[in-house]
CSV table of C-alpha atoms and ligand atoms in Angstrom, one decimal:
chain,number,residue,atom,x,y,z
A,1,MET,CA,-27.2,5.1,-52.6
A,2,GLU,CA,-24.5,7.0,-50.9
A,3,LEU,CA,-26.9,7.8,-48.0
A,4,LEU,CA,-28.0,4.2,-47.8
A,5,SER,CA,-24.5,2.8,-47.5
A,6,GLY,CA,-23.7,5.4,-45.0
A,7,THR,CA,-26.6,4.5,-42.9
A,8,LEU,CA,-25.8,0.8,-43.2
A,9,PHE,CA,-22.3,1.5,-42.2
A,10,LEU,CA,-23.4,3.4,-39.1
A,11,LEU,CA,-25.9,0.6,-38.2
A,12,LEU,CA,-23.1,-2.0,-38.5
A,13,CYS,CA,-20.9,0.1,-36.2
A,14,VAL,CA,-23.6,0.4,-33.6
A,15,CYS,CA,-24.2,-3.3,-33.8
A,16,GLY,CA,-20.5,-4.0,-33.5
A,17,VAL,CA,-20.2,-1.8,-30.5
A,18,LEU,CA,-23.2,-3.5,-28.9
A,19,PHE,CA,-21.9,-6.8,-29.7
A,20,LEU,CA,-18.5,-6.0,-28.3
A,21,GLY,CA,-20.1,-4.5,-25.3
A,22,LEU,CA,-22.1,-7.6,-24.6
A,23,GLY,CA,-19.3,-9.9,-25.7
A,24,TRP,CA,-18.8,-11.1,-22.1
A,25,LYS,CA,-22.2,-12.8,-22.2
A,26,SER,CA,-21.3,-15.2,-24.9
A,27,LYS,CA,-17.7,-15.7,-23.6
A,28,ASP,CA,-19.0,-16.8,-20.3
A,29,SER,CA,-21.3,-19.5,-21.6
A,30,LYS,CA,-18.9,-22.2,-20.4
A,31,GLY,CA,-19.4,-21.3,-16.8
A,32,ARG,CA,-21.3,-19.0,-14.5
A,33,LEU,CA,-19.7,-15.8,-13.3
A,34,PRO,CA,-20.4,-14.5,-9.8
A,35,PRO,CA,-23.7,-12.5,-9.8
A,36,GLY,CA,-23.7,-8.7,-10.1
A,37,PRO,CA,-25.6,-5.8,-11.6
A,38,THR,CA,-26.4,-6.0,-15.3
A,39,PRO,CA,-23.7,-3.9,-17.2
A,40,LEU,CA,-24.4,-1.5,-20.0
A,41,PRO,CA,-22.3,-1.8,-23.2
A,42,ILE,CA,-19.1,0.3,-22.8
A,43,LEU,CA,-20.2,2.0,-19.6
A,44,GLY,CA,-20.4,-1.3,-17.7
A,45,ASN,CA,-21.8,-0.6,-14.2
A,46,PHE,CA,-20.9,3.1,-14.3
A,47,LEU,CA,-24.4,4.0,-13.2
A,48,GLN,CA,-24.1,1.8,-10.0
A,49,LEU,CA,-20.6,3.1,-9.1
A,50,ASP,CA,-19.8,6.5,-7.8
A,51,PRO,CA,-16.2,7.4,-8.8
A,52,ASN,CA,-16.1,9.8,-5.8
A,53,ASN,CA,-16.8,6.9,-3.5
A,54,MET,CA,-15.9,3.6,-5.1
A,55,ILE,CA,-15.5,1.7,-1.9
A,56,LYS,CA,-18.9,2.7,-0.5
A,57,SER,CA,-20.5,1.8,-3.9
A,58,LEU,CA,-18.9,-1.6,-3.8
A,59,GLU,CA,-20.0,-2.2,-0.2
A,60,LYS,CA,-23.6,-1.4,-1.3
A,61,LEU,CA,-23.4,-4.0,-4.0
A,62,ARG,CA,-22.3,-6.5,-1.5
A,63,GLU,CA,-25.6,-6.1,0.3
A,64,ALA,CA,-27.5,-6.9,-2.9
A,65,TYR,CA,-25.3,-9.7,-4.3
A,66,GLY,CA,-23.4,-11.3,-1.5
A,67,SER,CA,-19.7,-11.4,-0.6
A,68,VAL,CA,-18.5,-12.5,-4.1
A,69,PHE,CA,-19.8,-10.5,-7.0
A,70,THR,CA,-19.0,-9.2,-10.5
A,71,VAL,CA,-18.9,-5.6,-11.6
A,72,TYR,CA,-17.8,-4.0,-14.8
A,73,LEU,CA,-15.6,-0.9,-14.6
A,74,GLY,CA,-16.2,0.2,-18.2
A,75,LEU,CA,-15.2,-2.8,-20.2
A,76,GLN,CA,-13.1,-4.2,-17.4
A,77,ARG,CA,-14.6,-7.1,-15.6
A,78,VAL,CA,-13.8,-7.3,-11.9
A,79,VAL,CA,-14.6,-10.0,-9.3
A,80,VAL,CA,-15.0,-8.4,-5.9
A,81,LEU,CA,-14.3,-10.5,-2.7
A,82,CYS,CA,-15.6,-9.3,0.6
A,83,GLY,CA,-15.1,-10.5,4.2
A,84,TYR,CA,-12.5,-12.8,5.7
A,85,LYS,CA,-13.9,-16.1,4.4
A,86,ALA,CA,-14.1,-15.2,0.7
A,87,VAL,CA,-10.7,-13.4,0.6
A,88,LYS,CA,-9.0,-16.3,2.5
A,89,GLU,CA,-10.6,-19.0,0.3
A,90,ALA,CA,-9.4,-17.2,-2.8
A,91,LEU,CA,-6.0,-15.7,-2.0
A,92,VAL,CA,-4.8,-18.5,0.4
A,93,ASP,CA,-6.6,-21.7,-0.5
A,94,GLN,CA,-6.3,-21.0,-4.2
A,95,ALA,CA,-3.1,-19.0,-4.0
A,96,GLU,CA,-1.7,-19.9,-7.4
A,97,ASP,CA,-5.0,-19.0,-9.2
A,98,PHE,CA,-5.2,-15.6,-7.6
A,99,SER,CA,-1.5,-14.7,-7.9
A,100,GLY,CA,-1.7,-12.3,-10.9
A,101,ARG,CA,-1.5,-8.6,-10.7
A,102,GLY,CA,-4.4,-6.6,-12.0
A,103,GLN,CA,-4.1,-3.6,-14.3
A,104,LEU,CA,-4.4,-0.4,-12.4
A,105,PRO,CA,-4.1,1.9,-15.5
A,106,SER,CA,-3.1,4.9,-13.4
A,107,PHE,CA,-0.1,3.0,-12.2
A,108,SER,CA,0.5,0.3,-14.8
A,109,LYS,CA,1.0,2.9,-17.6
A,110,ASP,CA,4.2,4.2,-16.1
A,111,PHE,CA,5.4,0.8,-15.0
A,112,ASN,CA,4.6,-0.9,-18.3
A,113,GLU,CA,4.8,-4.4,-16.6
A,114,HIS,CA,8.3,-3.7,-15.1
A,115,GLY,CA,9.4,-3.8,-11.5
A,116,VAL,CA,8.2,-6.2,-8.8
A,117,VAL,CA,4.7,-4.8,-8.0
A,118,PHE,CA,3.1,-4.4,-11.4
A,119,SER,CA,4.7,-7.4,-13.3
A,120,ASN,CA,3.4,-10.9,-13.8
A,121,GLY,CA,4.6,-14.4,-14.6
A,122,ASP,CA,8.3,-15.3,-14.5
A,123,ARG,CA,9.5,-11.7,-14.4
A,124,TRP,CA,7.4,-11.1,-11.2
A,125,ARG,CA,8.6,-14.4,-9.7
A,126,GLN,CA,12.3,-13.6,-10.2
A,127,LEU,CA,12.0,-10.0,-9.0
A,128,ARG,CA,10.0,-11.0,-6.0
A,129,ARG,CA,12.4,-13.7,-4.9
A,130,PHE,CA,15.3,-11.3,-5.3
A,131,SER,CA,13.6,-8.4,-3.5
A,132,LEU,CA,12.5,-10.6,-0.6
A,133,THR,CA,15.9,-12.1,0.0
A,134,THR,CA,17.8,-8.9,-0.5
A,135,LEU,CA,15.6,-7.1,2.1
A,136,ARG,CA,15.7,-10.0,4.5
A,137,ASN,CA,19.5,-10.4,4.3
A,138,PHE,CA,20.4,-6.8,4.6
A,139,GLY,CA,22.7,-7.5,7.5
A,140,MET,CA,25.5,-8.5,5.2
A,141,GLY,CA,28.6,-6.6,6.0
A,142,LYS,CA,26.9,-3.3,6.5
A,143,ARG,CA,24.4,-2.2,9.1
A,144,SER,CA,21.1,-4.1,9.6
A,145,ILE,CA,17.8,-2.6,8.7
A,146,GLU,CA,16.9,-2.5,12.4
A,147,GLU,CA,19.9,-0.2,13.0
A,148,ARG,CA,18.9,2.1,10.1
A,149,ILE,CA,15.4,2.4,11.5
A,150,GLN,CA,16.7,3.1,15.0
A,151,GLU,CA,19.0,5.9,13.7
A,152,GLU,CA,16.1,7.5,11.9
A,153,ALA,CA,13.7,7.2,14.9
A,154,GLN,CA,16.3,9.2,16.9
A,155,CYS,CA,16.5,11.9,14.2
A,156,LEU,CA,12.7,12.1,14.2
A,157,ALA,CA,12.6,12.5,18.0
A,158,GLU,CA,15.1,15.4,17.6
A,159,GLU,CA,12.8,17.0,15.1
A,160,PHE,CA,9.9,16.6,17.6
A,161,HIS,CA,12.0,18.3,20.2
A,162,LYS,CA,12.5,21.3,18.0
A,163,THR,CA,8.7,22.0,18.1
A,164,GLN,CA,9.2,22.8,21.9
A,165,GLY,CA,5.7,21.6,22.8
A,166,THR,CA,3.9,23.9,20.3
A,167,PRO,CA,1.2,22.6,18.0
A,168,PHE,CA,2.4,21.2,14.7
A,169,ASP,CA,1.1,19.1,11.8
A,170,PRO,CA,3.2,15.8,11.9
A,171,THR,CA,2.5,14.9,8.2
A,172,PHE,CA,5.7,16.1,6.6
A,173,ILE,CA,8.1,15.2,9.2
A,174,LEU,CA,6.8,11.7,9.5
A,175,SER,CA,6.9,11.2,5.7
A,176,ARG,CA,10.5,12.5,5.6
A,177,ALA,CA,11.6,10.1,8.4
A,178,VAL,CA,9.9,7.1,6.8
A,179,SER,CA,11.2,8.0,3.4
A,180,ASN,CA,14.7,8.3,4.8
A,181,ILE,CA,14.6,4.7,6.0
A,182,ILE,CA,13.8,3.6,2.4
A,183,CYS,CA,16.6,5.9,1.1
A,184,SER,CA,19.0,4.3,3.5
A,185,ILE,CA,18.1,0.9,2.2
A,186,VAL,CA,17.9,1.5,-1.5
A,187,PHE,CA,20.4,4.4,-1.9
A,188,GLY,CA,22.8,3.7,1.0
A,189,ASN,CA,22.3,7.0,2.8
A,190,ARG,CA,19.7,9.1,4.6
A,191,PHE,CA,19.2,12.8,3.8
A,192,GLN,CA,19.0,15.9,6.1
A,193,TYR,CA,15.4,16.8,6.5
A,194,ASP,CA,15.9,20.1,4.7
A,195,ASP,CA,17.9,18.7,1.8
A,196,GLU,CA,16.5,20.2,-1.4
A,197,LYS,CA,16.8,17.1,-3.5
A,198,PHE,CA,15.2,15.0,-0.8
A,199,LEU,CA,12.3,17.4,-0.4
A,200,THR,CA,11.7,17.3,-4.2
A,201,LEU,CA,11.7,13.5,-4.2
A,202,ASN,CA,9.4,13.4,-1.2
A,203,ASN,CA,7.0,15.9,-2.7
A,204,LEU,CA,6.8,13.8,-5.9
A,205,ILE,CA,5.7,10.9,-3.9
A,206,THR,CA,3.2,12.7,-1.7
A,207,GLU,CA,1.7,14.3,-4.8
A,208,ARG,CA,1.5,11.0,-6.6
A,209,PHE,CA,-0.6,9.6,-3.8
A,210,ARG,CA,-2.8,12.7,-3.5
A,211,VAL,CA,-3.5,12.9,-7.2
A,212,GLY,CA,-3.9,9.2,-7.4
A,213,SER,CA,-6.8,9.3,-4.9
A,214,LEU,CA,-8.7,12.1,-6.6
A,215,PRO,CA,-11.9,11.2,-8.5
A,216,PRO,CA,-10.4,11.8,-12.0
A,217,SER,CA,-7.7,9.2,-11.3
A,218,GLN,CA,-10.3,6.8,-10.0
A,219,LEU,CA,-12.3,7.5,-13.2
A,220,TYR,CA,-9.1,6.9,-15.1
A,221,ASP,CA,-8.8,3.5,-13.7
A,222,MET,CA,-12.4,2.8,-14.7
A,223,PHE,CA,-12.2,4.3,-18.2
A,224,SER,CA,-8.6,4.6,-19.1
A,225,GLY,CA,-9.5,4.2,-22.8
A,226,VAL,CA,-11.3,7.6,-22.7
A,227,MET,CA,-9.6,9.4,-19.9
A,228,GLN,CA,-6.1,9.2,-21.4
A,229,TYR,CA,-7.3,11.5,-24.2
A,230,LEU,CA,-9.0,14.1,-21.9
A,231,PRO,CA,-7.2,16.8,-20.0
A,232,GLY,CA,-7.1,16.7,-16.2
A,233,PRO,CA,-5.0,16.0,-13.2
A,234,GLN,CA,-4.7,12.3,-14.0
A,235,HIS,CA,-1.8,13.3,-16.3
A,236,GLU,CA,0.1,15.1,-13.5
A,237,ALA,CA,0.5,11.7,-11.8
A,238,PHE,CA,2.6,10.4,-14.7
A,239,LYS,CA,4.9,13.4,-14.6
A,240,GLN,CA,5.7,12.8,-11.0
A,241,LEU,CA,6.7,9.2,-11.5
A,242,LEU,CA,8.9,10.2,-14.5
A,243,GLY,CA,10.8,12.6,-12.2
A,244,LEU,CA,11.5,9.8,-9.8
A,245,GLU,CA,12.4,7.4,-12.5
A,246,LYS,CA,15.0,9.8,-13.8
A,247,PHE,CA,16.5,10.3,-10.4
A,248,ILE,CA,16.8,6.6,-9.7
A,249,THR,CA,18.3,5.9,-13.2
A,250,ARG,CA,21.0,8.6,-12.6
A,251,LYS,CA,21.7,7.2,-9.2
A,252,ALA,CA,22.0,3.6,-10.4
A,253,LYS,CA,24.5,4.7,-13.2
A,254,ALA,CA,26.6,6.6,-10.7
A,255,GLN,CA,26.7,3.6,-8.3
A,256,GLU,CA,27.7,1.3,-11.2
A,257,GLU,CA,31.0,3.3,-11.5
A,258,THR,CA,32.0,2.7,-7.9
A,259,LEU,CA,30.5,-0.7,-7.4
A,260,ASP,CA,32.5,-3.3,-5.4
A,261,PRO,CA,30.7,-6.6,-5.9
A,262,ASN,CA,32.1,-7.9,-2.6
A,263,ALA,CA,30.7,-5.1,-0.6
A,264,PRO,CA,27.2,-4.0,-1.8
A,265,ARG,CA,26.2,-0.8,-0.1
A,266,ASP,CA,22.5,-0.9,-0.6
A,267,PHE,CA,19.6,-2.4,-2.6
A,268,ILE,CA,20.7,-0.9,-5.9
A,269,ASP,CA,24.2,-2.3,-5.5
A,270,CYS,CA,22.7,-5.8,-4.9
A,271,PHE,CA,20.7,-5.4,-8.0
A,272,LEU,CA,23.8,-4.3,-10.0
A,273,VAL,CA,25.7,-7.3,-8.7
A,274,LYS,CA,22.8,-9.6,-9.9
A,275,MET,CA,22.9,-7.9,-13.3
A,276,GLN,CA,26.6,-8.7,-13.6
A,277,GLN,CA,26.1,-12.3,-12.5
A,278,GLU,CA,23.4,-12.8,-15.2
A,279,LYS,CA,25.2,-10.9,-18.0
A,280,GLU,CA,25.4,-14.0,-20.1
A,281,ASN,CA,21.8,-14.9,-19.7
A,282,THR,CA,19.9,-13.5,-22.7
A,283,ASN,CA,16.5,-14.0,-20.9
A,284,THR,CA,17.5,-12.3,-17.7
A,285,GLU,CA,15.0,-10.2,-15.8
A,286,PHE,CA,17.9,-8.3,-14.2
A,287,PHE,CA,18.3,-5.2,-16.4
A,288,LEU,CA,18.3,-1.5,-15.8
A,289,LYS,CA,14.6,-0.9,-16.4
A,290,ASN,CA,13.6,-3.5,-13.8
A,291,LEU,CA,16.2,-2.2,-11.4
A,292,VAL,CA,14.7,1.3,-11.7
A,293,MET,CA,11.1,0.2,-11.5
A,294,THR,CA,11.6,-2.2,-8.6
A,295,THR,CA,13.5,0.4,-6.6
A,296,LEU,CA,10.9,3.0,-7.5
A,297,THR,CA,8.1,0.8,-6.2
A,298,ILE,CA,9.9,-0.1,-3.0
A,299,PHE,CA,10.6,3.6,-2.6
A,300,PHE,CA,7.1,4.9,-3.0
A,301,ALA,CA,5.2,1.9,-1.6
A,302,GLY,CA,7.4,2.1,1.5
A,303,THR,CA,6.9,5.8,2.1
A,304,GLU,CA,3.3,6.9,2.0
A,305,SER,CA,1.7,3.8,3.4
A,306,ILE,CA,3.8,3.7,6.6
A,307,SER,CA,3.9,7.4,7.3
A,308,THR,CA,0.1,7.6,6.8
A,309,THR,CA,-0.4,4.7,9.3
A,310,LEU,CA,1.8,6.5,11.9
A,311,ARG,CA,0.0,9.7,11.3
A,312,TYR,CA,-3.4,8.0,11.8
A,313,GLY,CA,-2.0,6.3,14.8
A,314,PHE,CA,-0.9,9.5,16.5
A,315,LEU,CA,-4.3,11.0,15.9
A,316,LEU,CA,-6.0,8.0,17.5
A,317,LEU,CA,-3.7,8.4,20.6
A,318,LEU,CA,-4.8,12.0,20.8
A,319,LYS,CA,-8.4,10.9,20.7
A,320,TYR,CA,-7.8,8.1,23.4
A,321,PRO,CA,-5.3,9.4,26.0
A,322,GLU,CA,-6.0,6.4,28.2
A,323,VAL,CA,-4.6,4.1,25.5
A,324,GLU,CA,-1.5,6.3,25.2
A,325,GLU,CA,-1.1,6.2,29.0
A,326,LYS,CA,-0.9,2.4,29.0
A,327,VAL,CA,1.7,2.4,26.3
A,328,HIS,CA,3.8,4.8,28.3
A,329,LYS,CA,3.5,2.5,31.3
A,330,GLU,CA,4.6,-0.5,29.3
A,331,ILE,CA,7.6,1.3,27.7
A,332,GLU,CA,8.7,2.4,31.2
A,333,ARG,CA,8.4,-1.2,32.5
A,334,VAL,CA,10.2,-2.9,29.6
A,335,ILE,CA,12.6,-0.4,28.0
A,336,GLY,CA,13.0,2.5,30.5
A,337,SER,CA,14.2,5.8,29.3
A,338,SER,CA,17.9,5.4,28.8
A,339,ARG,CA,18.3,3.0,25.9
A,340,THR,CA,16.9,2.8,22.3
A,341,PRO,CA,14.0,0.4,21.7
A,342,ASN,CA,14.8,-2.7,19.7
A,343,MET,CA,12.9,-5.5,18.1
A,344,ASP,CA,13.5,-7.9,21.0
A,345,ASP,CA,11.3,-5.7,23.2
A,346,ARG,CA,8.2,-6.3,21.1
A,347,PRO,CA,7.3,-9.8,22.5
A,348,LEU,CA,7.6,-8.4,26.0
A,349,MET,CA,5.1,-5.6,25.1
A,350,PRO,CA,1.7,-7.1,24.3
A,351,TYR,CA,-0.3,-4.0,24.9
A,352,THR,CA,1.9,-1.8,22.6
A,353,ASP,CA,1.8,-4.6,20.0
A,354,ALA,CA,-2.0,-4.7,20.3
A,355,VAL,CA,-2.3,-1.0,19.9
A,356,ILE,CA,-0.1,-1.0,16.7
A,357,HIS,CA,-2.2,-3.9,15.3
A,358,GLU,CA,-5.4,-2.0,16.1
A,359,ILE,CA,-4.0,1.2,14.5
A,360,GLN,CA,-3.3,-0.7,11.3
A,361,ARG,CA,-6.7,-2.4,11.4
A,362,PHE,CA,-8.5,0.9,11.9
A,363,THR,CA,-6.4,2.9,9.4
A,364,ASN,CA,-7.4,0.4,6.6
A,365,MET,CA,-4.6,1.6,4.4
A,366,PHE,CA,-5.6,-0.2,1.2
A,367,PRO,CA,-9.4,-0.7,1.4
A,368,SER,CA,-9.6,-2.7,-1.8
A,369,GLY,CA,-6.1,-4.2,-1.6
A,370,VAL,CA,-3.9,-3.8,-4.7
A,371,ALA,CA,-5.8,-5.3,-7.7
A,372,ARG,CA,-5.1,-9.0,-8.4
A,373,CYS,CA,-6.1,-11.1,-11.4
A,374,VAL,CA,-6.6,-14.8,-11.9
A,375,THR,CA,-3.8,-16.5,-13.8
A,376,ARG,CA,-6.0,-19.1,-15.4
A,377,ASP,CA,-9.6,-20.1,-15.8
A,378,THR,CA,-10.6,-20.5,-12.1
A,379,GLN,CA,-13.4,-22.5,-10.4
A,380,PHE,CA,-14.4,-20.6,-7.2
A,381,ARG,CA,-17.4,-21.4,-5.1
A,382,GLY,CA,-19.2,-23.0,-8.1
A,383,TYR,CA,-18.5,-20.0,-10.4
A,384,THR,CA,-16.1,-19.8,-13.3
A,385,ILE,CA,-13.8,-16.8,-13.4
A,386,PRO,CA,-12.1,-16.6,-16.8
A,387,LYS,CA,-8.3,-16.1,-16.9
A,388,GLY,CA,-7.2,-12.5,-16.7
A,389,THR,CA,-10.3,-11.3,-14.8
A,390,GLU,CA,-9.4,-8.6,-12.3
A,391,VAL,CA,-10.0,-9.4,-8.6
A,392,PHE,CA,-10.4,-6.8,-5.8
A,393,PRO,CA,-9.7,-8.4,-2.4
A,394,MET,CA,-11.6,-5.9,-0.2
A,395,LEU,CA,-9.1,-5.9,2.7
A,396,GLY,CA,-11.1,-3.2,4.5
A,397,SER,CA,-14.1,-5.5,4.7
A,398,VAL,CA,-11.8,-8.2,6.2
A,399,LEU,CA,-10.4,-5.8,8.8
A,400,ARG,CA,-13.9,-4.9,9.8
A,401,ASP,CA,-15.4,-8.4,9.6
A,402,ALA,CA,-18.0,-8.6,12.4
A,403,GLN,CA,-17.3,-12.4,12.6
A,404,HIS,CA,-13.8,-11.7,13.7
A,405,PHE,CA,-13.8,-8.4,15.6
A,406,ALA,CA,-16.1,-7.7,18.5
A,407,ARG,CA,-16.6,-4.1,17.7
A,408,PRO,CA,-15.4,-3.7,14.1
A,409,ASP,CA,-16.1,0.1,13.8
A,410,VAL,CA,-14.5,1.0,17.1
A,411,PHE,CA,-10.8,1.6,17.9
A,412,ASP,CA,-10.2,-0.9,20.7
A,413,PRO,CA,-6.8,-2.5,21.3
A,414,GLN,CA,-8.7,-5.3,23.2
A,415,HIS,CA,-9.3,-6.8,19.7
A,416,PHE,CA,-5.8,-8.1,20.0
A,417,LEU,CA,-5.6,-9.0,23.7
A,418,ASP,CA,-6.8,-12.0,25.6
A,419,GLU,CA,-8.3,-12.0,29.2
A,420,LYS,CA,-4.8,-12.2,30.7
A,421,GLY,CA,-3.6,-9.2,28.7
A,422,GLN,CA,-1.4,-11.3,26.4
A,423,PHE,CA,-1.2,-10.6,22.7
A,424,LYS,CA,-3.9,-12.5,20.8
A,425,LYS,CA,-3.5,-13.1,17.0
A,426,ASN,CA,-6.5,-12.6,14.7
A,427,GLU,CA,-6.6,-14.4,11.4
A,428,ALA,CA,-8.6,-11.6,9.9
A,429,PHE,CA,-5.8,-9.1,10.5
A,430,MET,CA,-4.5,-8.8,6.9
A,431,PRO,CA,-3.5,-5.2,6.2
A,432,PHE,CA,-0.6,-6.6,4.1
A,433,SER,CA,-2.9,-8.8,2.2
A,434,VAL,CA,-2.2,-12.6,2.0
A,435,GLY,CA,-1.3,-15.3,-0.5
A,436,LYS,CA,1.5,-15.3,-3.1
A,437,ARG,CA,1.5,-11.5,-3.5
A,438,TYR,CA,1.3,-10.4,0.2
A,439,CYS,CA,3.2,-7.2,0.8
A,440,LEU,CA,7.0,-7.8,0.4
A,441,GLY,CA,7.6,-4.9,2.7
A,442,GLU,CA,5.6,-6.4,5.6
A,443,GLN,CA,8.6,-7.2,7.8
A,444,LEU,CA,10.1,-3.8,7.2
A,445,ALA,CA,6.9,-2.0,7.8
A,446,ARG,CA,6.2,-3.8,11.0
A,447,LYS,CA,9.7,-3.0,12.3
A,448,GLU,CA,9.3,0.6,11.4
A,449,LEU,CA,5.9,0.9,13.0
A,450,PHE,CA,7.2,-0.6,16.3
A,451,LEU,CA,10.5,1.2,16.5
A,452,ILE,CA,9.3,4.6,15.5
A,453,PHE,CA,6.2,4.4,17.6
A,454,THR,CA,8.0,3.3,20.8
A,455,SER,CA,10.9,5.7,20.3
A,456,ILE,CA,8.6,8.7,20.0
A,457,LEU,CA,6.4,7.6,23.0
A,458,GLN,CA,9.5,6.9,25.1
A,459,ASN,CA,10.4,10.6,24.7
A,460,PHE,CA,7.1,12.5,24.5
A,461,ARG,CA,3.6,12.7,25.8
A,462,PHE,CA,1.0,13.8,23.2
A,463,LYS,CA,-1.4,16.7,23.7
A,464,SER,CA,-4.1,17.9,21.4
A,465,PRO,CA,-4.7,21.6,21.0
A,466,ILE,CA,-8.5,20.9,20.8
A,467,PRO,CA,-10.5,18.8,23.3
A,468,SER,CA,-10.4,15.1,22.4
A,469,GLU,CA,-14.2,14.9,22.1
A,470,GLN,CA,-13.9,17.2,19.1
A,471,ILE,CA,-11.3,15.1,17.3
A,472,ASP,CA,-12.8,13.6,14.2
A,473,ILE,CA,-11.1,10.2,13.6
A,474,SER,CA,-13.2,9.4,10.5
A,475,PRO,CA,-11.1,9.3,7.3
A,476,MET,CA,-10.9,12.4,5.0
A,477,LEU,CA,-10.7,10.2,2.0
A,478,VAL,CA,-11.2,6.5,1.2
A,479,GLY,CA,-10.0,5.7,-2.3
A,480,PHE,CA,-7.1,3.6,-3.4
A,481,VAL,CA,-5.7,4.5,0.0
A,482,THR,CA,-7.3,5.8,3.2
A,483,ILE,CA,-6.2,9.2,4.4
A,484,PRO,CA,-6.9,10.7,7.8
A,485,ARG,CA,-8.1,14.3,8.3
A,486,SER,CA,-5.3,16.8,8.9
A,487,TYR,CA,-4.6,17.8,12.5
A,488,ASP,CA,-2.2,19.5,14.8
A,489,MET,CA,-0.6,17.9,17.8
A,490,CYS,CA,1.8,18.9,20.6
A,491,ALA,CA,4.7,16.7,21.7
A,492,ILE,CA,5.6,17.4,25.3
A,493,PRO,CA,9.1,16.1,26.3
A,494,LEU,CA,9.0,13.5,29.1
B,1,LIG,C1,2.0,-1.1,-2.5
B,1,LIG,C2,1.9,0.2,-2.1
B,1,LIG,C3,1.5,1.2,-2.9
B,1,LIG,C4,1.2,0.9,-4.2
B,1,LIG,C5,1.3,-0.4,-4.7
B,1,LIG,C6,1.7,-1.4,-3.8
B,1,LIG,N1,2.5,-1.8,-1.4
B,1,LIG,C7,2.3,0.2,-0.7
B,1,LIG,N2,2.6,-1.1,-0.4
């Protein structure tokens, strides 16, 4: 009897699991989901997806199922959008439907739905509006963002001078410079490049991105239910963010003591002022946890992405000296050598602008975007996507869409130039994503790329210690982000 009931119990469990696993089938009876490979219970499409190479696996599925398809990362259903047309129709034409943030377990766990990047609903709307206006209006009283970037670009050029034309790996110095710009905006001050505290902070972020792109972390995002109980580097990532969180919390408390609501010194001060204004509001989204998490996301989103793009860009110039030469010529013609570049120079420099666009296109910083989700049951191209379903807008497939770029796999600034050599916009240029959740740092990033790029090339000619034919411009890693291979360069003063 005992044995029988035990067996029965087991059988019921198995049935339950199978039923749960297949639950999506019955749930979707009201509408058709986009096509996709048949998932297994619990495992989903694990067998069709290589966690070492998620992006490649998804591109393969596109060949079989078309530019809109469904996959299951474990139990998580994901609708994948490929190419300009599909991404634009979803994120722009049905902007409200696709304005949710998906769950990236390896990030969401620490953020726990706080801060501007990983929240949803009214909290997200309020934090986004605040962050956008605060970043946009930064001129108020104190120095503008442009001035902060210009100052940092000059400090970076000085560091380049110290290498005296000998080969060096630009990774660390670039990430310090870019990180300093964010520091100046959120904390009110930059740091010396050898400041201990600054280096610690900076290492926390670099490590976070490195660990976050390793296979166990990708697996974690697929199977967080299991991976959170297994040992492995995925847990390190959380420790790094905790270190940053503590630092920012301490900093915010210190600034509160000396706050002058009439003269906010930085982003944190602006948030503190907003907290005071909303003190009476019991439903306010402006409280310490959201301050810390919003600052944290701006801090770390603004550091690795931009410094990696610059690093990839310098590598591409080493590979194509003739492109670098034309940029030098344009800088000479428009700016000269005696004054600091500013944003008014950009419209006069179509070639440089095209090169920077092409660098961003080629770098493909976020191949699968940052996961979205649909905010309600959504009709899309005759399919029904149930509320809460994750959506991957494959930005990499848009940036290499053969319908929009003549030679998608080749680095060629002509992609952004017309016959007269004037800058030519391309609607498929969307490295910052599009729709209601496009990158809120876009304007900042574009200023930084232009000002740092031109300031360095105004002062230096690049030289590669190895022949340019031997330079490998294919990425070292394509995961949540794209990372170029490491390299050494020489900066010869002009
Ligand atoms: C982001 C970045 C990193 C992680 C999440 C969102 N936006 C960089 N820009």
